[in-house]
Phi, psi and omega in degrees: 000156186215174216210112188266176182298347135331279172137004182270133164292154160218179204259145174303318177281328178300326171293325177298292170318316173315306152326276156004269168283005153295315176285341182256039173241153208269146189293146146231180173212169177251192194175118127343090136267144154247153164240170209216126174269280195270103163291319177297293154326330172284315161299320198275013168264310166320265177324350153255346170318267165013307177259050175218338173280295175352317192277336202229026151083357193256171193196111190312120175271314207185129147208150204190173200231146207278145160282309175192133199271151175250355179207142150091208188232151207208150169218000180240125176292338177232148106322145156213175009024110152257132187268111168245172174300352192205197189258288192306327153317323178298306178296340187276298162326298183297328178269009186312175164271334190292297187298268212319323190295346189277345208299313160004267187322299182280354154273345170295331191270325206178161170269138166224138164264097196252134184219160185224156196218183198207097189329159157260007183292000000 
């Protein structure tokens, strides 16, 4: 028997399944293109975005301003990537009441394209 942090027993095979599925369950992420209207609005929806992720596990992967497109047309000047645990986090994060109060704030601030994908690791 074993003993998680908490002080509650479990079973050895049971920590074990657990593991199993934490490990075969596959990252998904969102993805971002922005043009930016408004900075002031753009900041102030960016400093809050963040304490809307916690819950549902995501966490900013990459944010950047595009450098140089090397094939096809890019029409968005910036990116960002969020990494969460699942599809359905992604989907639990967007319909939130903490995110829809944020949606406001980012059509007045930017044009956005938001897609969300599903690792092949």
């Amino acid at each position: 028997m074993w003993h998680d942090d908490g002080g509650s027993t479990i079973r050895p095979e049971a920590a074990h399944i657990a593991s199993i599925e934490t490990e075969n369950r596959m990252s998904a992420y969102l993805i971002g293109h922005v043009n930016v209207r408004d900075a002031a609005h753009w900041a102030q929806y960016r400093s809050s975005v963040p304490r809307t992720l916690r819950r549902w596990g995501g966490e900013l992967v990459f944010r950047g301003r595009l450098a140089q497109t090397l094939s096809g047309q890019q029409p968005y000047a910036e990116t960002v990537v969020l990494r969460f645990p699942d599809l359905a986090s992604i989907d639990g994060w967007h319909r939130s009441d903490e995110y829809q109060a944020l949606i406001p704030i980012r059509q007045l601030a930017a044009d956005v394209l938001l897609s969300s994908y599903q690792a092949d690791d």
